[in-house]
């Protein structure tokens, strides 16, 4: 997991600690670990719980659906699965920040790779969803010629294949090391000291381009074309769809743009475009932590804007499941009497309703 990468001041969970960089003024360096040790576990715990509930519900609804899936449902299912798997890694990183890495070397590599795979797949699946909507709205007349199940399968295979390929860094570089400030065990990237800086720059630029710039360009193109098509239709329903498009783009941008911007600043700093100081490094450390947590919160928002915002999804699936669950609870546990009392069928006891 990449939460902060300026390990010269505060050892990162990702990069090997180098206590004496040649161009860093260390006269007033103060560790930021006291703040991070409290903020990160709490923030990741909240994201984990919301992710588990939201994406777990989406998967349950889709799996329990008895009718055939539309093409968009396949993307939605895999997006929810990717976000859920990403969320399942967060408790391990929360333990590392709050205490220490307790899970060994193999788990360090596997969980690091799983985090990377699902970060990339989640973002790339958002692009796939925008492509699917582009064909279904802009090219609706000849949709049967442009979008077929085999195309969906090929796109999904490409997304997961590319995401798995990009996780090579975790299997190759990740290892268990020591935090030299707190003397605790952490899961980090271990680089050759001579190549450390260049490798960090390459990995950060790769993530910036593939996980933000390229997806944003494609989503802007697809959704702008969709927006224009809906604008020309002049239907009342299109107004709501246009609003949803704006929300989709804004949520993606404001979730990931702050973290990407700080990553770019850190990269430019490592390339020598910015002077380095302890105060600047400390602020960058804290900023990367907060902004990546904001980016990770996108996995909680995805179920809302991509699934629950759909009228058919809400009415035909969620309400039906809620109704079935509530009916089972009412029929098996309680019987409401006319006098305003509740009779429990399991222990035959009474309690007054206030």
mmCIF file of C-alpha atoms in Angstrom:
data_model
loop_
_atom_site.group_PDB
_atom_site.id
_atom_site.type_symbol
_atom_site.label_atom_id
_atom_site.label_comp_id
_atom_site.label_asym_id
_atom_site.label_seq_id
_atom_site.Cartn_x
_atom_site.Cartn_y
_atom_site.Cartn_z
ATOM 1 C CA UNK A 1 0.000 0.000 0.000
ATOM 2 C CA UNK A 2 1.297 3.470 -0.882
ATOM 3 C CA UNK A 3 0.236 6.033 1.688
ATOM 4 C CA UNK A 4 3.311 8.181 1.954
ATOM 5 C CA UNK A 5 6.533 7.826 0.104
ATOM 6 C CA UNK A 6 9.001 10.357 1.521
ATOM 7 C CA UNK A 7 10.657 7.721 3.644
ATOM 8 C CA UNK A 8 13.665 9.886 4.387
ATOM 9 C CA UNK A 9 11.666 11.517 7.162
ATOM 10 C CA UNK A 10 9.037 8.951 7.987
ATOM 11 C CA UNK A 11 9.670 5.347 6.912
ATOM 12 C CA UNK A 12 7.150 4.385 4.306
ATOM 13 C CA UNK A 13 5.308 1.081 4.033
ATOM 14 C CA UNK A 14 6.550 0.979 0.472
ATOM 15 C CA UNK A 15 10.109 2.138 0.148
ATOM 16 C CA UNK A 16 13.314 1.266 1.883
ATOM 17 C CA UNK A 17 14.391 3.789 4.503
ATOM 18 C CA UNK A 18 17.341 6.031 3.710
ATOM 19 C CA UNK A 19 18.155 8.154 6.794
ATOM 20 C CA UNK A 20 20.710 10.504 5.235
ATOM 21 C CA UNK A 21 19.827 11.885 1.792
ATOM 22 C CA UNK A 22 22.529 14.175 0.500
ATOM 23 C CA UNK A 23 20.324 17.167 -0.341
ATOM 24 C CA UNK A 24 17.961 17.216 2.667
ATOM 25 C CA UNK A 25 18.258 19.692 5.516
ATOM 26 C CA UNK A 26 17.752 17.576 8.655
ATOM 27 C CA UNK A 27 18.230 20.321 11.211
ATOM 28 C CA UNK A 28 14.577 20.418 12.301
ATOM 29 C CA UNK A 29 13.240 17.026 11.284
ATOM 30 C CA UNK A 30 10.405 15.648 13.364
ATOM 31 C CA UNK A 31 8.720 12.285 12.695
ATOM 32 C CA UNK A 32 5.075 12.378 11.692
ATOM 33 C CA UNK A 33 4.359 8.896 13.017
ATOM 34 C CA UNK A 34 2.301 9.972 16.041
ATOM 35 C CA UNK A 35 -0.332 11.529 13.780
ATOM 36 C CA UNK A 36 -0.213 8.778 11.160
ATOM 37 C CA UNK A 37 -0.377 6.030 13.765
ATOM 38 C CA UNK A 38 -3.806 7.256 14.856
ATOM 39 C CA UNK A 39 -5.252 8.668 11.644
ATOM 40 C CA UNK A 40 -4.441 5.850 9.212
ATOM 41 C CA UNK A 41 -5.928 2.896 11.178
ATOM 42 C CA UNK A 42 -9.107 4.838 11.960
ATOM 43 C CA UNK A 43 -9.563 6.084 8.387
ATOM 44 C CA UNK A 44 -8.871 2.677 6.842
ATOM 45 C CA UNK A 45 -11.274 1.002 9.264
ATOM 46 C CA UNK A 46 -14.078 3.342 8.164
ATOM 47 C CA UNK A 47 -13.323 2.792 4.472
ATOM 48 C CA UNK A 48 -13.170 -0.975 5.024
ATOM 49 C CA UNK A 49 -16.564 -1.140 6.741
ATOM 50 C CA UNK A 50 -18.297 1.061 4.178
ATOM 51 C CA UNK A 51 -16.679 -0.877 1.327
ATOM 52 C CA UNK A 52 -17.745 -4.200 2.829
ATOM 53 C CA UNK A 53 -21.350 -3.097 3.213
ATOM 54 C CA UNK A 54 -21.764 -1.265 -0.098
ATOM 55 C CA UNK A 55 -19.965 -3.607 -2.471
ATOM 56 C CA UNK A 56 -21.070 -6.690 -0.557
ATOM 57 C CA UNK A 57 -24.669 -5.611 -1.093
ATOM 58 C CA UNK A 58 -24.090 -4.978 -4.813
ATOM 59 C CA UNK A 59 -22.577 -8.446 -5.261
ATOM 60 C CA UNK A 60 -25.407 -10.058 -3.303
ATOM 61 C CA UNK A 61 -28.025 -8.299 -5.406
ATOM 62 C CA UNK A 62 -26.401 -9.213 -8.713
ATOM 63 C CA UNK A 63 -25.796 -12.848 -7.740
ATOM 64 C CA UNK A 64 -29.375 -13.249 -6.496
ATOM 65 C CA UNK A 65 -30.800 -11.810 -9.700
ATOM 66 C CA UNK A 66 -32.796 -14.513 -11.464
ATOM 67 C CA UNK A 67 -33.038 -12.868 -14.871
ATOM 68 C CA UNK A 68 -30.173 -12.690 -17.354
ATOM 69 C CA UNK A 69 -27.547 -9.993 -16.912
ATOM 70 C CA UNK A 70 -27.091 -7.040 -19.225
ATOM 71 C CA UNK A 71 -23.592 -6.305 -20.509
ATOM 72 C CA UNK A 72 -23.245 -3.429 -18.044
ATOM 73 C CA UNK A 73 -24.023 -5.793 -15.152
ATOM 74 C CA UNK A 74 -20.867 -7.785 -15.890
ATOM 75 C CA UNK A 75 -18.747 -4.647 -15.538
ATOM 76 C CA UNK A 76 -20.629 -3.628 -12.414
ATOM 77 C CA UNK A 77 -20.126 -7.053 -10.841
ATOM 78 C CA UNK A 78 -16.397 -7.003 -11.485
ATOM 79 C CA UNK A 79 -16.093 -3.419 -10.259
ATOM 80 C CA UNK A 80 -17.797 -4.358 -6.996
ATOM 81 C CA UNK A 81 -15.619 -7.471 -6.692
ATOM 82 C CA UNK A 82 -12.449 -5.461 -7.324
ATOM 83 C CA UNK A 83 -13.415 -2.799 -4.793
ATOM 84 C CA UNK A 84 -14.334 -5.455 -2.234
ATOM 85 C CA UNK A 85 -11.009 -7.268 -2.642
ATOM 86 C CA UNK A 86 -9.189 -3.960 -2.349
ATOM 87 C CA UNK A 87 -11.065 -3.179 0.849
ATOM 88 C CA UNK A 88 -10.207 -6.559 2.348
ATOM 89 C CA UNK A 89 -6.501 -5.646 2.296
ATOM 90 C CA UNK A 90 -7.003 -2.433 4.277
ATOM 91 C CA UNK A 91 -7.166 -3.984 7.792
ATOM 92 C CA UNK A 92 -3.675 -5.421 7.281
ATOM 93 C CA UNK A 93 -2.231 -2.004 6.414
ATOM 94 C CA UNK A 94 -4.122 -0.463 9.329
ATOM 95 C CA UNK A 95 -2.424 -2.939 11.680
ATOM 96 C CA UNK A 96 0.955 -2.048 10.198
ATOM 97 C CA UNK A 97 0.472 1.678 10.789
ATOM 98 C CA UNK A 98 -1.082 1.251 14.227
ATOM 99 C CA UNK A 99 1.314 -1.372 15.520
ATOM 100 C CA UNK A 100 3.628 -3.363 13.217
ATOM 101 C CA UNK A 101 3.608 -5.795 10.316
ATOM 102 C CA UNK A 102 2.701 -9.148 11.851
ATOM 103 C CA UNK A 103 1.930 -11.289 8.819
ATOM 104 C CA UNK A 104 5.282 -12.381 7.405
ATOM 105 C CA UNK A 105 7.100 -11.983 4.104
ATOM 106 C CA UNK A 106 4.786 -14.058 1.889
ATOM 107 C CA UNK A 107 1.709 -12.168 3.056
ATOM 108 C CA UNK A 108 3.565 -8.902 2.484
ATOM 109 C CA UNK A 109 4.090 -9.739 -1.186
ATOM 110 C CA UNK A 110 0.630 -11.238 -1.756
ATOM 111 C CA UNK A 111 -1.318 -8.452 -0.025
ATOM 112 C CA UNK A 112 0.810 -5.798 -1.725
ATOM 113 C CA UNK A 113 0.120 -7.371 -5.116
ATOM 114 C CA UNK A 114 -3.580 -7.746 -4.330
ATOM 115 C CA UNK A 115 -3.769 -4.070 -3.383
ATOM 116 C CA UNK A 116 -2.024 -3.000 -6.601
ATOM 117 C CA UNK A 117 -4.109 -5.301 -8.825
ATOM 118 C CA UNK A 118 -7.398 -4.024 -7.483
ATOM 119 C CA UNK A 119 -6.361 -0.356 -7.511
ATOM 120 C CA UNK A 120 -5.656 -0.593 -11.243
ATOM 121 C CA UNK A 121 -8.586 -2.892 -12.083
ATOM 122 C CA UNK A 122 -11.077 -0.713 -10.204
ATOM 123 C CA UNK A 123 -10.045 2.422 -12.105
ATOM 124 C CA UNK A 124 -9.783 0.677 -15.484
ATOM 125 C CA UNK A 125 -13.224 -0.895 -15.009
ATOM 126 C CA UNK A 126 -14.632 2.609 -14.591
ATOM 127 C CA UNK A 127 -13.287 3.332 -18.076
ATOM 128 C CA UNK A 128 -14.879 0.111 -19.350
ATOM 129 C CA UNK A 129 -18.231 1.154 -17.889
ATOM 130 C CA UNK A 130 -17.969 4.547 -19.600
ATOM 131 C CA UNK A 131 -17.157 2.772 -22.891
ATOM 132 C CA UNK A 132 -20.196 0.517 -22.490
ATOM 133 C CA UNK A 133 -22.452 3.498 -21.857
ATOM 134 C CA UNK A 134 -20.916 5.343 -24.791
ATOM 135 C CA UNK A 135 -21.895 2.563 -27.198
ATOM 136 C CA UNK A 136 -25.340 2.045 -25.675
ATOM 137 C CA UNK A 137 -26.282 5.746 -25.894
ATOM 138 C CA UNK A 138 -24.238 7.409 -28.630
ATOM 139 C CA UNK A 139 -24.372 4.408 -30.992
ATOM 140 C CA UNK A 140 -27.667 2.966 -29.845
ATOM 141 C CA UNK A 141 -28.991 2.358 -33.356
ATOM 142 C CA UNK A 142 -26.255 -0.102 -34.311
ATOM 143 C CA UNK A 143 -25.377 -1.306 -30.805
ATOM 144 C CA UNK A 144 -25.777 -4.954 -31.796
ATOM 145 C CA UNK A 145 -22.926 -4.545 -34.289
ATOM 146 C CA UNK A 146 -20.565 -2.708 -31.957
ATOM 147 C CA UNK A 147 -20.996 -4.348 -28.556
ATOM 148 C CA UNK A 148 -21.286 -8.088 -28.044
ATOM 149 C CA UNK A 149 -20.627 -10.409 -25.076
ATOM 150 C CA UNK A 150 -17.284 -11.473 -26.543
ATOM 151 C CA UNK A 151 -16.192 -7.820 -26.518
ATOM 152 C CA UNK A 152 -17.079 -7.549 -22.838
ATOM 153 C CA UNK A 153 -15.063 -10.680 -22.072
ATOM 154 C CA UNK A 154 -12.059 -9.397 -24.009
ATOM 155 C CA UNK A 155 -12.163 -6.000 -22.285
ATOM 156 C CA UNK A 156 -12.404 -7.603 -18.846
ATOM 157 C CA UNK A 157 -9.531 -9.977 -19.621
ATOM 158 C CA UNK A 158 -7.435 -7.015 -20.752
ATOM 159 C CA UNK A 159 -8.234 -5.051 -17.572
ATOM 160 C CA UNK A 160 -7.386 -7.909 -15.220
ATOM 161 C CA UNK A 161 -4.371 -8.991 -17.269
ATOM 162 C CA UNK A 162 -2.874 -5.489 -17.285
ATOM 163 C CA UNK A 163 -3.594 -5.062 -13.574
ATOM 164 C CA UNK A 164 -1.884 -8.362 -12.745
ATOM 165 C CA UNK A 165 1.107 -7.428 -14.901
ATOM 166 C CA UNK A 166 1.488 -4.106 -13.082
ATOM 167 C CA UNK A 167 1.681 -5.946 -9.758
ATOM 168 C CA UNK A 168 5.078 -7.431 -10.674
ATOM 169 C CA UNK A 169 6.741 -4.750 -8.560
ATOM 170 C CA UNK A 170 5.145 -6.144 -5.392
ATOM 171 C CA UNK A 171 6.298 -9.704 -5.987
ATOM 172 C CA UNK A 172 9.797 -8.556 -6.960
ATOM 173 C CA UNK A 173 10.551 -5.664 -4.596
ATOM 174 C CA UNK A 174 8.291 -6.063 -1.565
ATOM 175 C CA UNK A 175 9.846 -7.456 1.596
ATOM 176 C CA UNK A 176 9.631 -7.181 5.358
ATOM 177 C CA UNK A 177 11.993 -4.601 6.848
ATOM 178 C CA UNK A 178 12.522 -2.465 9.929
ATOM 179 C CA UNK A 179 11.233 1.032 10.618
ATOM 180 C CA UNK A 180 14.386 2.738 11.875
ATOM 181 C CA UNK A 181 12.477 5.367 13.848
ATOM 182 C CA UNK A 182 10.033 3.161 15.757
ATOM 183 C CA UNK A 183 12.006 -0.123 15.491
ATOM 184 C CA UNK A 184 8.943 -1.983 14.260
ATOM 185 C CA UNK A 185 8.512 -4.417 11.365
ATOM 186 C CA UNK A 186 6.963 -3.006 8.179
ATOM 187 C CA UNK A 187 6.104 -4.248 4.688
ATOM 188 C CA UNK A 188 8.149 -2.122 2.267
ATOM 189 C CA UNK A 189 9.677 -1.965 -1.180
ATOM 190 C CA UNK A 190 13.376 -2.773 -1.004
ATOM 191 C CA UNK A 191 15.390 -1.278 -3.838
ATOM 192 C CA UNK A 192 19.037 -1.338 -4.723
ATOM 193 C CA UNK A 193 20.337 1.893 -3.087
ATOM 194 C CA UNK A 194 22.030 2.952 -6.317
ATOM 195 C CA UNK A 195 18.808 2.590 -8.325
ATOM 196 C CA UNK A 196 16.360 3.460 -5.573
ATOM 197 C CA UNK A 197 15.483 6.990 -6.644
ATOM 198 C CA UNK A 198 15.112 6.178 -10.362
ATOM 199 C CA UNK A 199 12.907 3.155 -9.589
ATOM 200 C CA UNK A 200 10.658 5.225 -7.343
ATOM 201 C CA UNK A 201 10.285 7.872 -10.030
ATOM 202 C CA UNK A 202 9.479 5.250 -12.690
ATOM 203 C CA UNK A 203 6.860 3.510 -10.531
ATOM 204 C CA UNK A 204 5.190 6.756 -9.517
ATOM 205 C CA UNK A 205 5.039 8.077 -13.081
ATOM 206 C CA UNK A 206 3.601 4.738 -14.250
ATOM 207 C CA UNK A 207 0.849 4.944 -11.654
ATOM 208 C CA UNK A 208 0.102 8.592 -12.434
ATOM 209 C CA UNK A 209 -0.264 7.895 -16.163
ATOM 210 C CA UNK A 210 -2.092 4.539 -16.095
ATOM 211 C CA UNK A 211 -4.232 5.051 -12.986
ATOM 212 C CA UNK A 212 -5.247 8.670 -13.517
ATOM 213 C CA UNK A 213 -4.297 10.557 -16.683
ATOM 214 C CA UNK A 214 -5.287 7.937 -19.284
ATOM 215 C CA UNK A 215 -8.542 6.920 -17.514
ATOM 216 C CA UNK A 216 -9.502 10.577 -17.062
ATOM 217 C CA UNK A 217 -8.935 11.334 -20.759
ATOM 218 C CA UNK A 218 -11.054 8.381 -21.887
ATOM 219 C CA UNK A 219 -13.820 9.098 -19.391
ATOM 220 C CA UNK A 220 -13.920 12.761 -20.394
ATOM 221 C CA UNK A 221 -14.241 11.803 -24.060
ATOM 222 C CA UNK A 222 -16.899 9.107 -23.576
ATOM 223 C CA UNK A 223 -19.027 11.030 -21.094
ATOM 224 C CA UNK A 224 -18.779 14.297 -23.043
ATOM 225 C CA UNK A 225 -20.141 12.505 -26.125
ATOM 226 C CA UNK A 226 -22.876 10.914 -24.016
ATOM 227 C CA UNK A 227 -23.696 14.292 -22.486
ATOM 228 C CA UNK A 228 -24.037 15.908 -25.925
ATOM 229 C CA UNK A 229 -26.235 13.066 -27.189
ATOM 230 C CA UNK A 230 -28.550 13.375 -24.194
ATOM 231 C CA UNK A 231 -28.617 17.151 -24.633
ATOM 232 C CA UNK A 232 -29.816 16.754 -28.205
ATOM 233 C CA UNK A 233 -32.574 14.317 -27.208
ATOM 234 C CA UNK A 234 -34.277 16.960 -25.012
ATOM 235 C CA UNK A 235 -36.079 14.346 -22.965
ATOM 236 C CA UNK A 236 -36.944 14.941 -19.319
ATOM 237 C CA UNK A 237 -35.166 11.736 -18.328
ATOM 238 C CA UNK A 238 -31.965 12.958 -19.962
ATOM 239 C CA UNK A 239 -31.605 15.772 -17.421
ATOM 240 C CA UNK A 240 -31.126 13.306 -14.619
ATOM 241 C CA UNK A 241 -28.701 11.261 -16.727
ATOM 242 C CA UNK A 242 -26.670 14.388 -17.477
ATOM 243 C CA UNK A 243 -26.469 15.161 -13.773
ATOM 244 C CA UNK A 244 -25.263 11.629 -13.087
ATOM 245 C CA UNK A 245 -22.519 12.033 -15.721
ATOM 246 C CA UNK A 246 -21.286 15.224 -14.092
ATOM 247 C CA UNK A 247 -21.288 13.526 -10.686
ATOM 248 C CA UNK A 248 -19.346 10.526 -12.021
ATOM 249 C CA UNK A 249 -16.576 12.693 -13.438
ATOM 250 C CA UNK A 250 -16.387 15.013 -10.434
ATOM 251 C CA UNK A 251 -16.254 12.161 -7.931
ATOM 252 C CA UNK A 252 -13.446 10.394 -9.799
ATOM 253 C CA UNK A 253 -11.503 13.630 -10.229
ATOM 254 C CA UNK A 254 -11.830 14.926 -6.671
ATOM 255 C CA UNK A 255 -11.094 11.511 -5.161
ATOM 256 C CA UNK A 256 -7.862 10.874 -7.060
ATOM 257 C CA UNK A 257 -6.607 14.265 -8.291
ATOM 258 C CA UNK A 258 -5.256 15.455 -4.899
ATOM 259 C CA UNK A 259 -3.239 12.277 -4.337
ATOM 260 C CA UNK A 260 -1.996 12.215 -7.927
ATOM 261 C CA UNK A 261 -0.946 15.878 -7.660
ATOM 262 C CA UNK A 262 1.101 15.200 -4.526
ATOM 263 C CA UNK A 263 2.628 12.132 -6.144
ATOM 264 C CA UNK A 264 3.659 14.315 -9.079
ATOM 265 C CA UNK A 265 5.179 16.889 -6.709
ATOM 266 C CA UNK A 266 7.089 14.142 -4.925
ATOM 267 C CA UNK A 267 8.314 12.797 -8.261
ATOM 268 C CA UNK A 268 9.456 16.224 -9.457
ATOM 269 C CA UNK A 269 11.177 16.749 -6.137
ATOM 270 C CA UNK A 270 13.079 13.486 -6.515
ATOM 271 C CA UNK A 271 14.060 14.581 -10.028
ATOM 272 C CA UNK A 272 15.585 17.753 -8.571
ATOM 273 C CA UNK A 273 12.990 20.321 -9.650
ATOM 274 C CA UNK A 274 12.179 21.308 -6.044
ATOM 275 C CA UNK A 275 14.504 21.958 -3.146
ATOM 276 C CA UNK A 276 14.054 19.655 -0.155
ATOM 277 C CA UNK A 277 13.517 20.550 3.494
ATOM 278 C CA UNK A 278 12.227 18.741 6.549
ATOM 279 C CA UNK A 279 9.130 20.912 6.852
ATOM 280 C CA UNK A 280 8.222 20.350 3.192
ATOM 281 C CA UNK A 281 8.850 16.596 3.488
ATOM 282 C CA UNK A 282 6.711 16.374 6.616
ATOM 283 C CA UNK A 283 3.806 18.208 4.989
ATOM 284 C CA UNK A 284 4.120 16.020 1.904
ATOM 285 C CA UNK A 285 4.069 12.878 4.059
ATOM 286 C CA UNK A 286 0.863 13.919 5.808
ATOM 287 C CA UNK A 287 -0.709 15.140 2.566
ATOM 288 C CA UNK A 288 -0.048 11.835 0.801
ATOM 289 C CA UNK A 289 -1.634 9.925 3.668
ATOM 290 C CA UNK A 290 -4.784 12.036 3.736
ATOM 291 C CA UNK A 291 -5.210 12.254 -0.036
ATOM 292 C CA UNK A 292 -4.678 8.532 -0.630
ATOM 293 C CA UNK A 293 -7.262 7.765 2.028
ATOM 294 C CA UNK A 294 -9.578 10.109 0.107
ATOM 295 C CA UNK A 295 -8.780 8.196 -3.076
ATOM 296 C CA UNK A 296 -9.475 4.867 -1.406
ATOM 297 C CA UNK A 297 -12.867 6.181 -0.301
ATOM 298 C CA UNK A 298 -13.806 5.971 -3.992
ATOM 299 C CA UNK A 299 -14.416 2.240 -3.489
ATOM 300 C CA UNK A 300 -17.214 3.180 -1.057
ATOM 301 C CA UNK A 301 -18.755 5.710 -3.430
ATOM 302 C CA UNK A 302 -18.709 3.435 -6.489
ATOM 303 C CA UNK A 303 -21.699 1.311 -5.358
ATOM 304 C CA UNK A 304 -23.760 4.460 -4.870
ATOM 305 C CA UNK A 305 -23.092 6.213 -8.173
ATOM 306 C CA UNK A 306 -22.735 3.156 -10.414
ATOM 307 C CA UNK A 307 -25.386 0.850 -8.960
ATOM 308 C CA UNK A 308 -27.815 2.387 -6.504
ATOM 309 C CA UNK A 309 -28.396 5.506 -8.575
ATOM 310 C CA UNK A 310 -30.125 3.390 -11.228
ATOM 311 C CA UNK A 311 -33.889 3.363 -10.914
ATOM 312 C CA UNK A 312 -34.268 -0.240 -12.072
ATOM 313 C CA UNK A 313 -31.460 -1.374 -9.783
ATOM 314 C CA UNK A 314 -33.145 0.185 -6.769
ATOM 315 C CA UNK A 315 -36.714 -0.805 -7.437
ATOM 316 C CA UNK A 316 -36.252 -4.280 -8.849
ATOM 317 C CA UNK A 317 -33.441 -5.545 -6.664
ATOM 318 C CA UNK A 318 -32.680 -3.670 -3.454
ATOM 319 C CA UNK A 319 -36.255 -3.116 -2.390
ATOM 320 C CA UNK A 320 -37.128 -6.720 -3.140
ATOM 321 C CA UNK A 321 -34.267 -8.052 -1.044
ATOM 322 C CA UNK A 322 -34.999 -5.658 1.805
ATOM 323 C CA UNK A 323 -38.653 -6.644 1.697
ATOM 324 C CA UNK A 324 -37.835 -10.338 1.765
ATOM 325 C CA UNK A 325 -35.440 -9.937 4.693
ATOM 326 C CA UNK A 326 -37.833 -7.749 6.668
ATOM 327 C CA UNK A 327 -40.736 -10.150 6.039
ATOM 328 C CA UNK A 328 -38.667 -13.061 7.302
ATOM 329 C CA UNK A 329 -37.704 -11.162 10.440
ATOM 330 C CA UNK A 330 -41.280 -10.100 11.138
ATOM 331 C CA UNK A 331 -42.804 -13.526 10.465
ATOM 332 C CA UNK A 332 -40.265 -15.549 12.447
ATOM 333 C CA UNK A 333 -39.517 -13.333 15.440
ATOM 334 C CA UNK A 334 -42.373 -11.046 16.387
ATOM 335 C CA UNK A 335 -46.141 -10.742 16.268
ATOM 336 C CA UNK A 336 -47.624 -7.311 16.815
ATOM 337 C CA UNK A 337 -50.774 -7.311 18.953
ATOM 338 C CA UNK A 338 -53.578 -4.740 18.871
ATOM 339 C CA UNK A 339 -52.903 -3.637 22.461
ATOM 340 C CA UNK A 340 -49.490 -2.278 21.480
ATOM 341 C CA UNK A 341 -47.344 -5.147 22.752
ATOM 342 C CA UNK A 342 -44.844 -7.350 21.029
ATOM 343 C CA UNK A 343 -44.939 -11.103 21.559
ATOM 344 C CA UNK A 344 -41.692 -12.928 20.944
ATOM 345 C CA UNK A 345 -42.301 -16.400 19.532
ATOM 346 C CA UNK A 346 -38.985 -17.707 20.806
ATOM 347 C CA UNK A 347 -39.360 -16.986 24.547
ATOM 348 C CA UNK A 348 -43.057 -15.951 24.794
ATOM 349 C CA UNK A 349 -42.157 -12.755 26.705
ATOM 350 C CA UNK A 350 -43.888 -9.373 26.408
ATOM 351 C CA UNK A 351 -42.580 -5.798 26.225
ATOM 352 C CA UNK A 352 -44.530 -2.550 25.932
ATOM 353 C CA UNK A 353 -44.096 -0.441 22.785
ATOM 354 C CA UNK A 354 -43.379 3.200 23.672
#
